[in-house]
Amino acid sequence: MGEDTDATPTLNHRGFLPDHNYVTEADIISTVEFNHTGELLATGDKGGRVVIFQREPESKTEPFSQGEYNVYSTFQSHEPEFDYLKSLEIEEKINKIRWLPQQNAAHFLLSTNDKTIKLWKVSERDKRPEGYNLKDEEGRIKDVSTVTSLQVPVLMPMDLMVEVSPRRVFANAHTYHVNSISVNSDYETYMSADDLRINLWHLDITDRSFNIVDIKPANMEDLTEVITAAEFHPHHCNLFVYSSSKGTLRLCDMREAALCDKHSKLFEEPEDPSARSFFSEIISSVSDVKFSHSGRYLLTRDYLTAKVWDLNMESKPLETYQVHDYLRSKLCSLYENDCIFDKFECAWNGSDSVIMTGAYNNFFRMFDRNTKRDVTLEASRESSKPRAVLKPRRVCAAGGKRRKDDISVDSLDFTKKILHTAWHPNENIIAIAATNNLYIFQDKLNSEMH
Amino acid sequence: MEVTAEAKRIMVVALGKLYSSRSQRGGLRLHRSLLLTMVMKSARDIYHAAQATEDCGVPGSDQRPPTQEESSEPGLQAPLPQEDAVGPLTELHHGAHRRSGAENKENLSPRVRTQSRKRRGKTAAEPDFLPCKKARLEQGLSGPALVLSSVLVDYVNCSSGLAVPPTPLPLHRVVAVC
């Protein structure tokens, strides 16, 4: 490590030093989200910053730069805060970003940390007015006596400038840590969920929200489960789903009651008694839930599996995919090194035929629901030169038959975890967040969904 | 024996994690604390079940209160949720049972907590203390009622600054195992 004797990265030191093998904590990506057209990709990090990437339009003159994502805008969304009443520091880490559907030239997104949600307007400015009567070119006030004629200012082109401004701040509505936000299909409301409550907001009203789910028991001693994720149905503005730490999903209908504590549907798979262990509760906790684009299915992720549920069948999932079952015998070590608490997200492709989720060692997995084939790929600098084809990886159990290029379970790097992934809404383009690096992979052969 | 050793190790690790999560940036994570408590509870249940099958007579609870006070984790209470209150803990016990008179507990709780904190030193955080203490049998606790550590309840009290009504500080037991 040379002359650097301090191995602990400090929060204030920004920048990733390629010579050293540590990562500054503030640069760790904590959320990734494509907008509704896929033209923009937003990432949030632990330092409270949001970076937006824009896809370059395909050009005939430079065929190799077609469809690449470049940085469009960077801004500080949240700052660390201190709650004096409770003597608690509020982290600036961006937990979730959700884009609003585009309604005019500007783009809007919601970003949230543990306590506060903000609505940001991202707009472009590529023209500016020139030819004022009272001001000169540098903006200095002219001497009125020198003005002999009047002119109408004209808009002249200028270098593109991306402006980001906070339009709304939705604060002080959550006692516990916000884990999800979801924009409603009515494009007027959105919800925010913390460990015990879900609030419904109107995008234009910041001083009040409506509590729609409250699972806080009268006596906290009786607490048995918390809300882990929540999402609105993509088409039905009255339906939403929330997942719990007990591995259940609840579909709620806002037309039924003002307070949706009573679910319309409860999705729960009975526990297999033979698989019971000390850690059964931890690994059954659902870390992410996503509606399919069709609205017909739900995708959930728990520690070892990804499951597809049919909204019409509550008794068990339609499909269960083993993400890294080789970890089942290692749960005790994963518990000791805290990895068992990692919250992996999951994603659908645009046609709902393939699901994707992350794993350890910078591996991520994709499962084709139709062909039942799956693939493990790695997001790392060594294995991904630009325009190189990713090679499928395989993890073999310790002591099992080992092929060339296989990696054994014991050699997996558990500090390299892919928690956040996103899939372009229409094309085969995926964004993978590997600690502080963002990888964008495109399937050039099969650009269109099928 | 393997099961009891593993159960004990899991409990020790859970306690360590719960304790260190108090100083974590961003405050206590309710989800994580809940999962840790559940793991600890199931490990404890399994441990006791295994102990019960091994020994016929588990050492009684007569020496419990003084050892409990010294050995518990800083911040984790040493309480009695049930009837057999002993000595200085009588007051705490009565306080814990007056659930309906929630307002009064507000006055009791901080005093209890301050007292407990003053008694404990840093050494109490070491997991070494656990092997020296005797096992205690659970009495009168129903299965489904989840016994949360006071770390969790501290979280609630800390978070109750907003519109949440103050909840009493329930007192929980730290299982000393040997």
PDB file of C-alpha atoms in Angstrom, chain A residues 22-164:
ATOM      1  CA  TYR A  22     -10.273   0.391  -0.844  1.00  0.00           C
ATOM      2  CA  VAL A  23     -13.330   2.371  -1.753  1.00  0.00           C
ATOM      3  CA  THR A  24     -14.405   5.638  -0.210  1.00  0.00           C
ATOM      4  CA  GLU A  25     -17.715   4.939   1.381  1.00  0.00           C
ATOM      5  CA  ALA A  26     -19.447   7.982  -0.032  1.00  0.00           C
ATOM      6  CA  ASP A  27     -19.026   6.664  -3.565  1.00  0.00           C
ATOM      7  CA  ILE A  28     -20.831   3.406  -2.975  1.00  0.00           C
ATOM      8  CA  ILE A  29     -23.841   3.307  -5.269  1.00  0.00           C
ATOM      9  CA  SER A  30     -27.029   2.705  -3.327  1.00  0.00           C
ATOM     10  CA  THR A  31     -29.697   2.810  -6.031  1.00  0.00           C
ATOM     11  CA  VAL A  32     -30.025   2.600  -9.824  1.00  0.00           C
ATOM     12  CA  GLU A  33     -33.079   3.455 -11.909  1.00  0.00           C
ATOM     13  CA  PHE A  34     -33.881   3.927 -15.590  1.00  0.00           C
ATOM     14  CA  ASN A  35     -36.531   6.450 -16.509  1.00  0.00           C
ATOM     15  CA  HIS A  36     -39.655   5.387 -18.395  1.00  0.00           C
ATOM     16  CA  THR A  37     -38.116   5.661 -21.859  1.00  0.00           C
ATOM     17  CA  GLY A  38     -34.706   4.371 -20.852  1.00  0.00           C
ATOM     18  CA  GLU A  39     -33.051   7.480 -22.169  1.00  0.00           C
ATOM     19  CA  LEU A  40     -31.924   8.475 -18.704  1.00  0.00           C
ATOM     20  CA  LEU A  41     -30.344   6.426 -15.946  1.00  0.00           C
ATOM     21  CA  ALA A  42     -30.050   7.767 -12.420  1.00  0.00           C
ATOM     22  CA  THR A  43     -27.792   6.492  -9.661  1.00  0.00           C
ATOM     23  CA  GLY A  44     -27.720   7.530  -6.033  1.00  0.00           C
ATOM     24  CA  ASP A  45     -24.832   6.972  -3.674  1.00  0.00           C
ATOM     25  CA  LYS A  46     -24.060   6.855   0.004  1.00  0.00           C
ATOM     26  CA  GLY A  47     -22.757  10.416  -0.074  1.00  0.00           C
ATOM     27  CA  GLY A  48     -26.192  11.732  -1.008  1.00  0.00           C
ATOM     28  CA  ARG A  49     -25.314  12.488  -4.619  1.00  0.00           C
ATOM     29  CA  VAL A  50     -27.328  11.668  -7.697  1.00  0.00           C
ATOM     30  CA  VAL A  51     -25.658  11.125 -11.052  1.00  0.00           C
ATOM     31  CA  ILE A  52     -27.820  11.033 -14.164  1.00  0.00           C
ATOM     32  CA  PHE A  53     -26.581   9.391 -17.347  1.00  0.00           C
ATOM     33  CA  GLN A  54     -28.068  10.044 -20.751  1.00  0.00           C
ATOM     34  CA  ARG A  55     -28.014   7.731 -23.689  1.00  0.00           C
ATOM     35  CA  GLU A  56     -26.320   9.165 -26.706  1.00  0.00           C
ATOM     36  CA  PRO A  57     -28.474   9.054 -29.791  1.00  0.00           C
ATOM     37  CA  GLU A  58     -27.196   6.550 -32.327  1.00  0.00           C
ATOM     38  CA  SER A  59     -25.233   8.293 -35.019  1.00  0.00           C
ATOM     39  CA  LYS A  60     -24.109   6.975 -38.345  1.00  0.00           C
ATOM     40  CA  THR A  61     -20.820   8.845 -38.259  1.00  0.00           C
ATOM     41  CA  GLU A  62     -19.587   7.154 -35.104  1.00  0.00           C
ATOM     42  CA  PRO A  63     -21.087   3.691 -35.106  1.00  0.00           C
ATOM     43  CA  PHE A  64     -19.283   2.570 -32.000  1.00  0.00           C
ATOM     44  CA  SER A  65     -20.632   5.247 -29.743  1.00  0.00           C
ATOM     45  CA  GLN A  66     -24.217   4.469 -30.506  1.00  0.00           C
ATOM     46  CA  GLY A  67     -26.395   4.072 -27.531  1.00  0.00           C
ATOM     47  CA  GLU A  68     -23.716   4.735 -24.930  1.00  0.00           C
ATOM     48  CA  TYR A  69     -24.548   6.371 -21.658  1.00  0.00           C
ATOM     49  CA  ASN A  70     -22.647   9.480 -20.637  1.00  0.00           C
ATOM     50  CA  VAL A  71     -22.917  11.671 -17.589  1.00  0.00           C
ATOM     51  CA  TYR A  72     -25.720  14.165 -18.019  1.00  0.00           C
ATOM     52  CA  SER A  73     -25.905  15.782 -14.605  1.00  0.00           C
ATOM     53  CA  THR A  74     -24.597  15.403 -11.076  1.00  0.00           C
ATOM     54  CA  PHE A  75     -26.073  17.004  -8.016  1.00  0.00           C
ATOM     55  CA  GLN A  76     -26.148  16.739  -4.259  1.00  0.00           C
ATOM     56  CA  SER A  77     -29.607  15.508  -3.366  1.00  0.00           C
ATOM     57  CA  HIS A  78     -29.401  14.990   0.372  1.00  0.00           C
ATOM     58  CA  GLU A  79     -27.033  16.199   3.062  1.00  0.00           C
ATOM     59  CA  PRO A  80     -26.335  14.565   6.397  1.00  0.00           C
ATOM     60  CA  GLU A  81     -28.679  15.880   9.033  1.00  0.00           C
ATOM     61  CA  PHE A  82     -28.909  15.694  12.750  1.00  0.00           C
ATOM     62  CA  ASP A  83     -32.130  15.109  14.605  1.00  0.00           C
ATOM     63  CA  TYR A  84     -31.610  17.074  17.778  1.00  0.00           C
ATOM     64  CA  LEU A  85     -34.719  15.752  19.426  1.00  0.00           C
ATOM     65  CA  LYS A  86     -33.569  12.168  19.303  1.00  0.00           C
ATOM     66  CA  SER A  87     -29.828  12.743  19.107  1.00  0.00           C
ATOM     67  CA  LEU A  88     -29.679  10.770  15.922  1.00  0.00           C
ATOM     68  CA  GLU A  89     -27.708  11.365  12.813  1.00  0.00           C
ATOM     69  CA  ILE A  90     -29.709  11.019   9.612  1.00  0.00           C
ATOM     70  CA  GLU A  91     -27.696   9.474   6.837  1.00  0.00           C
ATOM     71  CA  GLU A  92     -27.583  11.196   3.486  1.00  0.00           C
ATOM     72  CA  LYS A  93     -27.449   7.920   1.632  1.00  0.00           C
ATOM     73  CA  ILE A  94     -29.962   7.797  -1.218  1.00  0.00           C
ATOM     74  CA  ASN A  95     -32.142   4.772  -0.620  1.00  0.00           C
ATOM     75  CA  LYS A  96     -34.309   4.993  -3.714  1.00  0.00           C
ATOM     76  CA  ILE A  97     -34.806   7.056  -6.856  1.00  0.00           C
ATOM     77  CA  ARG A  98     -37.991   6.928  -8.883  1.00  0.00           C
ATOM     78  CA  TRP A  99     -38.627   8.840 -12.083  1.00  0.00           C
ATOM     79  CA  LEU A 100     -41.916  10.510 -12.846  1.00  0.00           C
ATOM     80  CA  PRO A 101     -43.333   9.901 -16.304  1.00  0.00           C
ATOM     81  CA  GLN A 102     -42.309  12.755 -18.561  1.00  0.00           C
ATOM     82  CA  GLN A 103     -45.031  15.287 -19.211  1.00  0.00           C
ATOM     83  CA  ASN A 104     -43.089  18.199 -20.678  1.00  0.00           C
ATOM     84  CA  ALA A 105     -39.553  19.047 -21.690  1.00  0.00           C
ATOM     85  CA  ALA A 106     -38.253  18.696 -18.136  1.00  0.00           C
ATOM     86  CA  HIS A 107     -37.616  15.457 -16.274  1.00  0.00           C
ATOM     87  CA  PHE A 108     -38.691  14.906 -12.702  1.00  0.00           C
ATOM     88  CA  LEU A 109     -37.432  12.395 -10.213  1.00  0.00           C
ATOM     89  CA  LEU A 110     -38.043  11.559  -6.581  1.00  0.00           C
ATOM     90  CA  SER A 111     -35.081  10.727  -4.389  1.00  0.00           C
ATOM     91  CA  THR A 112     -35.201   9.676  -0.761  1.00  0.00           C
ATOM     92  CA  ASN A 113     -32.890   9.082   2.146  1.00  0.00           C
ATOM     93  CA  ASP A 114     -33.989   7.565   5.469  1.00  0.00           C
ATOM     94  CA  LYS A 115     -36.340  10.398   6.341  1.00  0.00           C
ATOM     95  CA  THR A 116     -36.928  12.932   3.579  1.00  0.00           C
ATOM     96  CA  ILE A 117     -38.173  12.618   0.009  1.00  0.00           C
ATOM     97  CA  LYS A 118     -37.357  15.285  -2.547  1.00  0.00           C
ATOM     98  CA  LEU A 119     -38.753  16.034  -5.970  1.00  0.00           C
ATOM     99  CA  TRP A 120     -36.111  17.262  -8.413  1.00  0.00           C
ATOM    100  CA  LYS A 121     -36.640  18.974 -11.725  1.00  0.00           C
ATOM    101  CA  VAL A 122     -34.016  18.316 -14.358  1.00  0.00           C
ATOM    102  CA  SER A 123     -34.218  20.690 -17.276  1.00  0.00           C
ATOM    103  CA  GLU A 124     -32.053  21.738 -20.163  1.00  0.00           C
ATOM    104  CA  ARG A 125     -31.149  25.186 -21.157  1.00  0.00           C
ATOM    105  CA  ASP A 126     -29.638  25.566 -24.606  1.00  0.00           C
ATOM    106  CA  LYS A 127     -30.735  29.080 -25.485  1.00  0.00           C
ATOM    107  CA  ARG A 128     -30.417  32.392 -23.787  1.00  0.00           C
ATOM    108  CA  PRO A 129     -31.929  35.753 -24.536  1.00  0.00           C
ATOM    109  CA  GLU A 130     -29.609  38.373 -25.970  1.00  0.00           C
ATOM    110  CA  GLY A 131     -30.153  41.972 -26.937  1.00  0.00           C
ATOM    111  CA  TYR A 132     -31.586  43.548 -23.820  1.00  0.00           C
ATOM    112  CA  ASN A 133     -32.317  47.214 -23.867  1.00  0.00           C
ATOM    113  CA  LEU A 134     -31.336  48.099 -20.331  1.00  0.00           C
ATOM    114  CA  LYS A 135     -28.464  45.670 -19.807  1.00  0.00           C
ATOM    115  CA  ASP A 136     -25.376  45.195 -21.901  1.00  0.00           C
ATOM    116  CA  GLU A 137     -23.842  41.864 -22.883  1.00  0.00           C
ATOM    117  CA  GLU A 138     -22.133  41.430 -19.520  1.00  0.00           C
ATOM    118  CA  GLY A 139     -25.258  42.252 -17.604  1.00  0.00           C
ATOM    119  CA  ARG A 140     -24.243  45.727 -16.493  1.00  0.00           C
ATOM    120  CA  ILE A 141     -26.969  48.332 -16.457  1.00  0.00           C
ATOM    121  CA  LYS A 142     -26.664  50.662 -19.447  1.00  0.00           C
ATOM    122  CA  ASP A 143     -26.762  54.373 -19.189  1.00  0.00           C
ATOM    123  CA  VAL A 144     -30.304  55.166 -20.277  1.00  0.00           C
ATOM    124  CA  SER A 145     -29.227  58.179 -22.243  1.00  0.00           C
ATOM    125  CA  THR A 146     -27.241  55.971 -24.620  1.00  0.00           C
ATOM    126  CA  VAL A 147     -30.299  53.992 -25.605  1.00  0.00           C
ATOM    127  CA  THR A 148     -31.617  55.437 -28.825  1.00  0.00           C
ATOM    128  CA  SER A 149     -33.762  52.614 -30.122  1.00  0.00           C
ATOM    129  CA  LEU A 150     -35.621  49.642 -28.741  1.00  0.00           C
ATOM    130  CA  GLN A 151     -34.913  46.067 -29.691  1.00  0.00           C
ATOM    131  CA  VAL A 152     -36.654  42.842 -28.873  1.00  0.00           C
ATOM    132  CA  PRO A 153     -34.338  40.358 -27.163  1.00  0.00           C
ATOM    133  CA  VAL A 154     -33.825  37.206 -29.227  1.00  0.00           C
ATOM    134  CA  LEU A 155     -33.049  33.700 -28.076  1.00  0.00           C
ATOM    135  CA  MET A 156     -29.604  32.663 -29.176  1.00  0.00           C
ATOM    136  CA  PRO A 157     -28.185  29.177 -28.889  1.00  0.00           C
ATOM    137  CA  MET A 158     -25.718  28.511 -26.124  1.00  0.00           C
ATOM    138  CA  ASP A 159     -23.827  25.512 -24.789  1.00  0.00           C
ATOM    139  CA  LEU A 160     -26.167  23.001 -23.273  1.00  0.00           C
ATOM    140  CA  MET A 161     -26.612  23.448 -19.580  1.00  0.00           C
ATOM    141  CA  VAL A 162     -28.478  20.986 -17.405  1.00  0.00           C
ATOM    142  CA  GLU A 163     -30.148  22.592 -14.440  1.00  0.00           C
ATOM    143  CA  VAL A 164     -31.385  20.667 -11.472  1.00  0.00           C
TER     144      VAL A 164
END
